[in-house]
């Protein structure tokens, strides 16, 4: 399972830049989840807003400090497309097109049968099903300008960006490696982070659905506890009832998406069979308990017992598995 937006594959480090944090990972043996080094740096509010870099100068200064502190100057880097800027949707193409012809066909269809919210897309796809008359694909697309904004930022910080990836695919690589899902499962993957929830559904080890749910929380109510290891712990200092209420609101949205997946996407024939939860929110156990009370399927927390890093690094670990042939 490989997804990349058009650059070459080589030994590299892994970096994610989100609205609120930069995380880095260098893996010694990815298939064993053996970490060589790691680091994270939480960002001041407003430098990146909903995936858009709004204060490039400050962000570059912070990134340069991280590059120096982590000793990664000159390294090749794979990074993630901001989830809020990624378009993932199903599309049908005529069956007569061979695999090597699909990308060319997709470029020809831009603006006619394929409509995207930007004019300069870079994209890749996953082949879902092949019928007698049509092939069904899942199209991953992002703005070339946005990808270039992040690429040039990394280059300015003396790094060498080589491939862009999607967080939902990165997370599923880790889930697959841990053997938490099967080909028959319809697995709902939930990544709970401070700014948003990333929601994706995988079947046959392929992504079939993706959504991005924003979380409106007061950034100043989070306390980022620093540790000598470079790994930080989040503590919510606001009203506990507020964050529980926010989670409950989002669980209602997730429930609607689960019903949409079963009754609209699968015509009532097949629903979610498993839920796997990860992320940086301290409330993951509470979320697991609430989902268990609502759903008649297994609800699992992504187990950290066999890895060196806490759950906020799950997506970065999955990104580091890109070199490993998993599925």
mmCIF file of C-alpha atoms in Angstrom:
data_model
loop_
_atom_site.group_PDB
_atom_site.id
_atom_site.type_symbol
_atom_site.label_atom_id
_atom_site.label_comp_id
_atom_site.label_asym_id
_atom_site.label_seq_id
_atom_site.Cartn_x
_atom_site.Cartn_y
_atom_site.Cartn_z
ATOM 1 C CA UNK A 1 0.000 0.000 0.000
ATOM 2 C CA UNK A 2 1.899 3.018 -1.255
ATOM 3 C CA UNK A 3 0.771 6.567 -1.861
ATOM 4 C CA UNK A 4 3.065 9.417 -2.786
ATOM 5 C CA UNK A 5 2.701 12.615 -4.739
ATOM 6 C CA UNK A 6 5.295 12.233 -7.412
ATOM 7 C CA UNK A 7 8.812 12.124 -5.987
ATOM 8 C CA UNK A 8 11.412 9.393 -5.661
ATOM 9 C CA UNK A 9 11.796 6.826 -2.916
ATOM 10 C CA UNK A 10 14.972 6.764 -0.806
ATOM 11 C CA UNK A 11 16.104 6.350 2.801
ATOM 12 C CA UNK A 12 14.687 9.316 4.656
ATOM 13 C CA UNK A 13 13.428 10.794 7.910
ATOM 14 C CA UNK A 14 9.782 11.469 8.665
ATOM 15 C CA UNK A 15 8.272 14.836 9.525
ATOM 16 C CA UNK A 16 4.760 16.118 10.111
ATOM 17 C CA UNK A 17 3.853 19.782 10.359
ATOM 18 C CA UNK A 18 0.368 20.434 11.702
ATOM 19 C CA UNK A 19 -1.414 23.606 12.818
ATOM 20 C CA UNK A 20 -0.070 23.155 16.338
ATOM 21 C CA UNK A 21 3.013 20.914 16.229
ATOM 22 C CA UNK A 22 6.088 19.674 14.367
ATOM 23 C CA UNK A 23 7.030 16.018 14.930
ATOM 24 C CA UNK A 24 10.067 14.199 13.615
ATOM 25 C CA UNK A 25 11.127 10.561 13.558
ATOM 26 C CA UNK A 26 14.186 8.682 12.363
ATOM 27 C CA UNK A 27 13.695 4.907 12.332
ATOM 28 C CA UNK A 28 16.441 2.323 12.556
ATOM 29 C CA UNK A 29 14.311 -0.746 11.744
ATOM 30 C CA UNK A 30 10.820 0.384 10.714
ATOM 31 C CA UNK A 31 9.338 -3.121 10.546
ATOM 32 C CA UNK A 32 10.272 -3.593 14.233
ATOM 33 C CA UNK A 33 9.137 -0.050 15.136
ATOM 34 C CA UNK A 34 12.693 0.577 16.329
ATOM 35 C CA UNK A 35 13.248 4.310 16.674
ATOM 36 C CA UNK A 36 16.676 5.874 16.257
ATOM 37 C CA UNK A 37 15.645 9.383 17.347
ATOM 38 C CA UNK A 38 12.561 11.564 17.600
ATOM 39 C CA UNK A 39 11.414 15.021 18.592
ATOM 40 C CA UNK A 40 8.452 17.360 18.744
ATOM 41 C CA UNK A 41 7.851 21.083 19.065
ATOM 42 C CA UNK A 42 4.453 22.613 19.739
ATOM 43 C CA UNK A 43 3.780 25.799 17.795
ATOM 44 C CA UNK A 44 2.336 29.141 18.906
ATOM 45 C CA UNK A 45 -1.273 29.586 17.878
ATOM 46 C CA UNK A 46 -1.937 31.120 14.461
ATOM 47 C CA UNK A 47 1.299 30.302 12.602
ATOM 48 C CA UNK A 48 -0.590 27.673 10.600
ATOM 49 C CA UNK A 49 -4.360 27.913 10.286
ATOM 50 C CA UNK A 50 -6.344 24.977 8.941
ATOM 51 C CA UNK A 51 -3.296 23.733 7.047
ATOM 52 C CA UNK A 52 -2.418 27.100 5.498
ATOM 53 C CA UNK A 53 0.910 28.658 6.495
ATOM 54 C CA UNK A 54 0.032 32.198 7.633
ATOM 55 C CA UNK A 55 3.327 33.253 9.261
ATOM 56 C CA UNK A 56 6.053 31.667 7.166
ATOM 57 C CA UNK A 57 8.906 33.663 8.690
ATOM 58 C CA UNK A 58 8.158 32.550 12.265
ATOM 59 C CA UNK A 59 7.487 28.969 11.179
ATOM 60 C CA UNK A 60 10.763 28.824 9.276
ATOM 61 C CA UNK A 61 12.669 30.162 12.295
ATOM 62 C CA UNK A 62 11.143 27.474 14.524
ATOM 63 C CA UNK A 63 11.770 24.752 11.951
ATOM 64 C CA UNK A 64 15.410 25.820 11.586
ATOM 65 C CA UNK A 65 15.787 25.594 15.371
ATOM 66 C CA UNK A 66 14.307 22.082 15.277
ATOM 67 C CA UNK A 67 16.619 21.004 12.442
ATOM 68 C CA UNK A 68 19.614 22.206 14.435
ATOM 69 C CA UNK A 69 18.429 20.683 17.724
ATOM 70 C CA UNK A 70 17.558 17.321 16.177
ATOM 71 C CA UNK A 71 20.708 17.162 14.024
ATOM 72 C CA UNK A 72 18.868 16.473 10.771
ATOM 73 C CA UNK A 73 20.319 19.150 8.485
ATOM 74 C CA UNK A 74 20.599 17.957 4.895
ATOM 75 C CA UNK A 75 18.455 14.862 5.439
ATOM 76 C CA UNK A 76 15.880 13.672 2.930
ATOM 77 C CA UNK A 77 12.359 14.023 4.325
ATOM 78 C CA UNK A 78 8.947 12.570 3.694
ATOM 79 C CA UNK A 79 6.092 14.656 5.036
ATOM 80 C CA UNK A 80 2.314 14.712 5.283
ATOM 81 C CA UNK A 81 -0.212 16.703 3.278
ATOM 82 C CA UNK A 82 -2.390 18.717 5.726
ATOM 83 C CA UNK A 83 -5.599 16.712 6.135
ATOM 84 C CA UNK A 84 -7.780 19.789 5.722
ATOM 85 C CA UNK A 85 -6.195 20.407 2.302
ATOM 86 C CA UNK A 86 -6.456 16.855 0.998
ATOM 87 C CA UNK A 87 -9.317 15.803 -1.291
ATOM 88 C CA UNK A 88 -10.159 12.089 -1.313
ATOM 89 C CA UNK A 89 -13.072 10.860 -3.396
ATOM 90 C CA UNK A 90 -14.246 7.894 -5.440
ATOM 91 C CA UNK A 91 -14.250 8.058 -9.219
ATOM 92 C CA UNK A 92 -15.154 5.659 -12.033
ATOM 93 C CA UNK A 93 -13.162 5.252 -15.222
ATOM 94 C CA UNK A 94 -13.736 3.023 -18.272
ATOM 95 C CA UNK A 95 -12.348 -0.494 -17.785
ATOM 96 C CA UNK A 96 -10.373 -0.437 -21.031
ATOM 97 C CA UNK A 97 -7.766 1.864 -19.501
ATOM 98 C CA UNK A 98 -4.701 -0.029 -18.329
ATOM 99 C CA UNK A 99 -3.082 0.765 -14.984
ATOM 100 C CA UNK A 100 -0.271 2.722 -16.621
ATOM 101 C CA UNK A 101 -2.839 4.811 -18.524
ATOM 102 C CA UNK A 102 -5.029 5.813 -15.584
ATOM 103 C CA UNK A 103 -3.082 8.920 -14.528
ATOM 104 C CA UNK A 104 -3.114 10.282 -18.058
ATOM 105 C CA UNK A 105 -6.862 9.706 -18.264
ATOM 106 C CA UNK A 106 -7.402 11.489 -14.925
ATOM 107 C CA UNK A 107 -5.487 14.563 -16.117
ATOM 108 C CA UNK A 108 -7.640 14.668 -19.265
ATOM 109 C CA UNK A 109 -10.819 14.532 -17.153
ATOM 110 C CA UNK A 110 -9.869 17.447 -14.876
ATOM 111 C CA UNK A 111 -12.518 20.130 -15.148
ATOM 112 C CA UNK A 112 -15.014 17.888 -16.952
ATOM 113 C CA UNK A 113 -15.877 14.754 -14.952
ATOM 114 C CA UNK A 114 -13.380 15.523 -12.169
ATOM 115 C CA UNK A 115 -13.955 18.787 -10.292
ATOM 116 C CA UNK A 116 -11.513 19.844 -7.581
ATOM 117 C CA UNK A 117 -11.436 22.956 -5.365
ATOM 118 C CA UNK A 118 -8.100 24.052 -6.861
ATOM 119 C CA UNK A 119 -6.773 24.507 -10.385
ATOM 120 C CA UNK A 120 -3.297 23.042 -9.987
ATOM 121 C CA UNK A 121 -3.712 19.538 -8.522
ATOM 122 C CA UNK A 122 -1.156 16.875 -7.866
ATOM 123 C CA UNK A 123 -2.746 13.503 -7.276
ATOM 124 C CA UNK A 124 -2.458 9.769 -6.965
ATOM 125 C CA UNK A 125 -5.048 7.013 -6.751
ATOM 126 C CA UNK A 126 -5.838 3.591 -5.315
ATOM 127 C CA UNK A 127 -7.611 1.035 -7.515
ATOM 128 C CA UNK A 128 -10.596 -0.255 -5.541
ATOM 129 C CA UNK A 129 -12.515 -2.532 -7.901
ATOM 130 C CA UNK A 130 -12.481 -3.580 -11.543
ATOM 131 C CA UNK A 131 -15.753 -4.380 -13.317
ATOM 132 C CA UNK A 132 -16.578 -5.304 -16.891
ATOM 133 C CA UNK A 133 -17.382 -1.725 -17.857
ATOM 134 C CA UNK A 134 -15.810 0.440 -15.135
ATOM 135 C CA UNK A 135 -12.899 0.605 -12.753
ATOM 136 C CA UNK A 136 -13.504 2.222 -9.368
ATOM 137 C CA UNK A 137 -10.636 4.241 -7.940
ATOM 138 C CA UNK A 138 -10.081 6.408 -4.887
ATOM 139 C CA UNK A 139 -8.508 9.671 -5.953
ATOM 140 C CA UNK A 140 -6.106 11.545 -3.645
ATOM 141 C CA UNK A 141 -5.586 15.165 -4.701
ATOM 142 C CA UNK A 142 -3.945 18.259 -3.259
ATOM 143 C CA UNK A 143 -3.069 21.723 -4.503
ATOM 144 C CA UNK A 144 0.349 21.786 -6.106
ATOM 145 C CA UNK A 145 0.859 25.290 -4.709
ATOM 146 C CA UNK A 146 0.147 24.077 -1.171
ATOM 147 C CA UNK A 147 2.516 21.111 -1.553
ATOM 148 C CA UNK A 148 5.148 23.504 -2.903
ATOM 149 C CA UNK A 149 4.630 25.844 0.084
ATOM 150 C CA UNK A 150 5.580 23.042 2.455
ATOM 151 C CA UNK A 151 8.336 21.724 0.184
ATOM 152 C CA UNK A 152 10.011 25.127 -0.129
ATOM 153 C CA UNK A 153 9.678 25.648 3.631
ATOM 154 C CA UNK A 154 11.531 22.378 4.245
ATOM 155 C CA UNK A 155 14.143 23.259 1.622
ATOM 156 C CA UNK A 156 14.686 26.683 3.220
ATOM 157 C CA UNK A 157 15.309 24.895 6.537
ATOM 158 C CA UNK A 158 18.117 22.866 4.854
ATOM 159 C CA UNK A 159 16.066 19.686 4.446
ATOM 160 C CA UNK A 160 15.396 17.738 1.243
ATOM 161 C CA UNK A 161 11.694 16.941 0.742
ATOM 162 C CA UNK A 162 11.273 13.831 -1.384
ATOM 163 C CA UNK A 163 7.694 12.589 -0.972
ATOM 164 C CA UNK A 164 4.330 13.757 0.376
ATOM 165 C CA UNK A 165 1.917 11.290 1.976
ATOM 166 C CA UNK A 166 -1.599 11.138 3.462
ATOM 167 C CA UNK A 167 -2.081 10.736 7.226
ATOM 168 C CA UNK A 168 -4.942 8.227 6.916
ATOM 169 C CA UNK A 169 -2.754 5.886 4.842
ATOM 170 C CA UNK A 170 0.217 6.382 7.186
ATOM 171 C CA UNK A 171 -1.887 5.520 10.251
ATOM 172 C CA UNK A 172 -3.329 2.417 8.591
ATOM 173 C CA UNK A 173 0.175 1.102 7.865
ATOM 174 C CA UNK A 174 0.788 1.005 11.618
ATOM 175 C CA UNK A 175 -2.600 -0.620 12.274
ATOM 176 C CA UNK A 176 -1.829 -3.244 9.621
ATOM 177 C CA UNK A 177 1.645 -3.937 11.022
ATOM 178 C CA UNK A 178 0.131 -4.529 14.461
ATOM 179 C CA UNK A 179 -2.345 -7.015 12.890
ATOM 180 C CA UNK A 180 -5.337 -5.202 14.347
ATOM 181 C CA UNK A 181 -7.456 -5.558 11.222
ATOM 182 C CA UNK A 182 -8.192 -8.060 8.479
ATOM 183 C CA UNK A 183 -8.959 -7.830 4.784
ATOM 184 C CA UNK A 184 -12.645 -8.553 5.489
ATOM 185 C CA UNK A 185 -13.013 -5.814 8.101
ATOM 186 C CA UNK A 186 -14.556 -2.431 7.441
ATOM 187 C CA UNK A 187 -12.248 -0.594 9.827
ATOM 188 C CA UNK A 188 -13.033 2.903 11.046
ATOM 189 C CA UNK A 189 -9.784 4.660 12.008
ATOM 190 C CA UNK A 190 -10.121 7.694 14.279
ATOM 191 C CA UNK A 191 -7.199 10.013 14.953
ATOM 192 C CA UNK A 192 -8.042 12.538 17.712
ATOM 193 C CA UNK A 193 -5.683 15.518 17.692
ATOM 194 C CA UNK A 194 -6.025 19.009 19.168
ATOM 195 C CA UNK A 195 -7.205 20.807 16.005
ATOM 196 C CA UNK A 196 -9.279 18.052 14.413
ATOM 197 C CA UNK A 197 -10.329 14.426 14.074
ATOM 198 C CA UNK A 198 -9.122 12.472 11.063
ATOM 199 C CA UNK A 199 -11.651 9.794 10.147
ATOM 200 C CA UNK A 200 -11.088 7.090 7.534
ATOM 201 C CA UNK A 201 -12.567 3.707 6.623
ATOM 202 C CA UNK A 202 -10.485 0.867 5.177
ATOM 203 C CA UNK A 203 -11.722 -2.338 3.550
ATOM 204 C CA UNK A 204 -9.593 -4.911 1.731
ATOM 205 C CA UNK A 205 -6.684 -2.889 3.159
ATOM 206 C CA UNK A 206 -7.700 0.014 0.923
ATOM 207 C CA UNK A 207 -9.126 3.412 1.910
ATOM 208 C CA UNK A 208 -12.797 3.776 1.001
ATOM 209 C CA UNK A 209 -13.755 6.921 2.896
ATOM 210 C CA UNK A 210 -12.100 9.956 4.506
ATOM 211 C CA UNK A 211 -13.347 12.946 6.497
ATOM 212 C CA UNK A 212 -11.797 15.744 8.535
ATOM 213 C CA UNK A 213 -13.742 17.095 11.527
ATOM 214 C CA UNK A 214 -12.491 20.326 13.094
ATOM 215 C CA UNK A 215 -12.374 20.667 16.874
ATOM 216 C CA UNK A 216 -13.017 24.157 18.236
ATOM 217 C CA UNK A 217 -11.041 24.331 21.475
ATOM 218 C CA UNK A 218 -9.272 27.142 23.309
ATOM 219 C CA UNK A 219 -5.620 26.535 22.518
ATOM 220 C CA UNK A 220 -4.587 28.427 25.651
ATOM 221 C CA UNK A 221 -6.343 25.842 27.857
ATOM 222 C CA UNK A 222 -3.788 23.193 26.928
ATOM 223 C CA UNK A 223 -0.653 22.774 28.989
ATOM 224 C CA UNK A 224 2.297 21.274 27.132
ATOM 225 C CA UNK A 225 4.455 19.582 29.765
ATOM 226 C CA UNK A 226 8.088 19.401 28.728
ATOM 227 C CA UNK A 227 10.262 16.376 29.471
ATOM 228 C CA UNK A 228 13.982 15.767 29.094
ATOM 229 C CA UNK A 229 13.200 13.042 26.546
ATOM 230 C CA UNK A 230 11.853 15.672 24.148
ATOM 231 C CA UNK A 231 8.409 14.057 24.292
ATOM 232 C CA UNK A 232 5.653 16.179 25.795
ATOM 233 C CA UNK A 233 2.410 15.372 27.563
ATOM 234 C CA UNK A 234 -0.790 17.293 27.020
ATOM 235 C CA UNK A 235 -2.958 18.401 29.912
ATOM 236 C CA UNK A 236 -6.329 20.100 29.516
ATOM 237 C CA UNK A 237 -6.588 22.906 32.073
ATOM 238 C CA UNK A 238 -10.032 24.116 31.100
ATOM 239 C CA UNK A 239 -13.416 22.848 32.199
ATOM 240 C CA UNK A 240 -13.520 19.049 31.951
ATOM 241 C CA UNK A 241 -17.201 19.245 31.125
ATOM 242 C CA UNK A 242 -16.440 21.362 28.067
ATOM 243 C CA UNK A 243 -14.066 18.871 26.464
ATOM 244 C CA UNK A 244 -16.418 15.971 27.246
ATOM 245 C CA UNK A 245 -19.280 17.929 25.695
ATOM 246 C CA UNK A 246 -17.192 18.638 22.596
ATOM 247 C CA UNK A 247 -16.312 14.954 22.302
ATOM 248 C CA UNK A 248 -19.996 14.013 22.620
ATOM 249 C CA UNK A 249 -20.896 16.415 19.794
ATOM 250 C CA UNK A 250 -18.249 14.869 17.551
ATOM 251 C CA UNK A 251 -19.351 11.346 18.457
ATOM 252 C CA UNK A 252 -22.799 12.263 17.110
ATOM 253 C CA UNK A 253 -21.155 13.328 13.841
ATOM 254 C CA UNK A 254 -19.136 10.122 13.759
ATOM 255 C CA UNK A 255 -22.321 8.114 14.307
ATOM 256 C CA UNK A 256 -23.930 9.876 11.330
ATOM 257 C CA UNK A 257 -20.875 9.094 9.201
ATOM 258 C CA UNK A 258 -21.046 5.428 10.244
ATOM 259 C CA UNK A 259 -24.684 5.316 9.109
ATOM 260 C CA UNK A 260 -23.804 7.131 5.872
ATOM 261 C CA UNK A 261 -21.085 4.569 5.160
ATOM 262 C CA UNK A 262 -23.499 1.659 5.649
ATOM 263 C CA UNK A 263 -26.690 2.943 4.079
ATOM 264 C CA UNK A 264 -25.443 5.318 1.358
ATOM 265 C CA UNK A 265 -22.018 4.047 0.355
ATOM 266 C CA UNK A 266 -22.823 0.341 0.828
ATOM 267 C CA UNK A 267 -26.579 0.453 0.177
ATOM 268 C CA UNK A 268 -27.354 -0.964 3.617
ATOM 269 C CA UNK A 269 -25.411 -4.139 2.918
ATOM 270 C CA UNK A 270 -22.331 -3.676 5.077
ATOM 271 C CA UNK A 271 -21.406 -1.385 7.954
ATOM 272 C CA UNK A 272 -18.362 -0.746 10.123
ATOM 273 C CA UNK A 273 -17.030 -3.929 11.766
ATOM 274 C CA UNK A 274 -14.231 -2.450 13.884
ATOM 275 C CA UNK A 275 -13.134 0.913 15.289
ATOM 276 C CA UNK A 276 -9.523 1.787 16.117
ATOM 277 C CA UNK A 277 -8.724 4.957 18.074
ATOM 278 C CA UNK A 278 -5.459 6.870 18.258
ATOM 279 C CA UNK A 279 -4.212 10.434 18.696
ATOM 280 C CA UNK A 280 -2.863 12.907 21.216
ATOM 281 C CA UNK A 281 -6.000 13.788 23.198
ATOM 282 C CA UNK A 282 -5.728 12.604 26.830
ATOM 283 C CA UNK A 283 -9.407 11.561 26.643
ATOM 284 C CA UNK A 284 -8.897 8.497 24.400
ATOM 285 C CA UNK A 285 -10.060 6.005 27.054
ATOM 286 C CA UNK A 286 -13.199 8.079 27.644
ATOM 287 C CA UNK A 287 -13.830 8.152 23.879
ATOM 288 C CA UNK A 288 -13.326 4.391 23.690
ATOM 289 C CA UNK A 289 -15.861 3.798 26.496
ATOM 290 C CA UNK A 290 -18.431 6.104 24.899
ATOM 291 C CA UNK A 291 -18.077 4.450 21.487
ATOM 292 C CA UNK A 292 -18.364 1.001 23.068
ATOM 293 C CA UNK A 293 -21.664 2.066 24.618
ATOM 294 C CA UNK A 294 -22.969 3.250 21.232
ATOM 295 C CA UNK A 295 -21.675 0.619 18.810
ATOM 296 C CA UNK A 296 -22.038 -3.137 18.643
ATOM 297 C CA UNK A 297 -18.533 -3.671 17.227
ATOM 298 C CA UNK A 298 -15.036 -3.944 18.768
ATOM 299 C CA UNK A 299 -13.595 -0.536 19.702
ATOM 300 C CA UNK A 300 -9.824 -0.676 20.223
ATOM 301 C CA UNK A 301 -7.141 1.759 21.280
ATOM 302 C CA UNK A 302 -4.074 1.518 19.075
ATOM 303 C CA UNK A 303 -1.734 -0.406 21.373
ATOM 304 C CA UNK A 304 1.572 1.279 22.299
ATOM 305 C CA UNK A 305 2.994 -1.665 24.272
ATOM 306 C CA UNK A 306 5.341 -2.710 21.457
ATOM 307 C CA UNK A 307 6.615 0.759 20.544
ATOM 308 C CA UNK A 308 8.923 3.308 22.128
ATOM 309 C CA UNK A 309 6.743 6.373 21.608
ATOM 310 C CA UNK A 310 3.303 7.506 22.857
ATOM 311 C CA UNK A 311 0.192 7.679 20.716
ATOM 312 C CA UNK A 312 0.795 11.191 19.370
ATOM 313 C CA UNK A 313 3.560 9.631 17.250
ATOM 314 C CA UNK A 314 1.354 6.936 15.679
ATOM 315 C CA UNK A 315 0.947 8.748 12.355
ATOM 316 C CA UNK A 316 4.680 9.542 12.168
ATOM 317 C CA UNK A 317 5.472 5.881 12.863
ATOM 318 C CA UNK A 318 3.115 4.915 10.054
ATOM 319 C CA UNK A 319 4.847 7.401 7.791
ATOM 320 C CA UNK A 320 8.137 5.691 8.637
ATOM 321 C CA UNK A 321 6.662 2.369 7.465
ATOM 322 C CA UNK A 322 6.340 3.696 3.915
ATOM 323 C CA UNK A 323 9.593 1.925 3.026
ATOM 324 C CA UNK A 324 8.244 -1.415 4.292
ATOM 325 C CA UNK A 325 6.188 -3.553 1.910
ATOM 326 C CA UNK A 326 3.143 -4.315 4.059
ATOM 327 C CA UNK A 327 0.159 -4.749 1.774
#
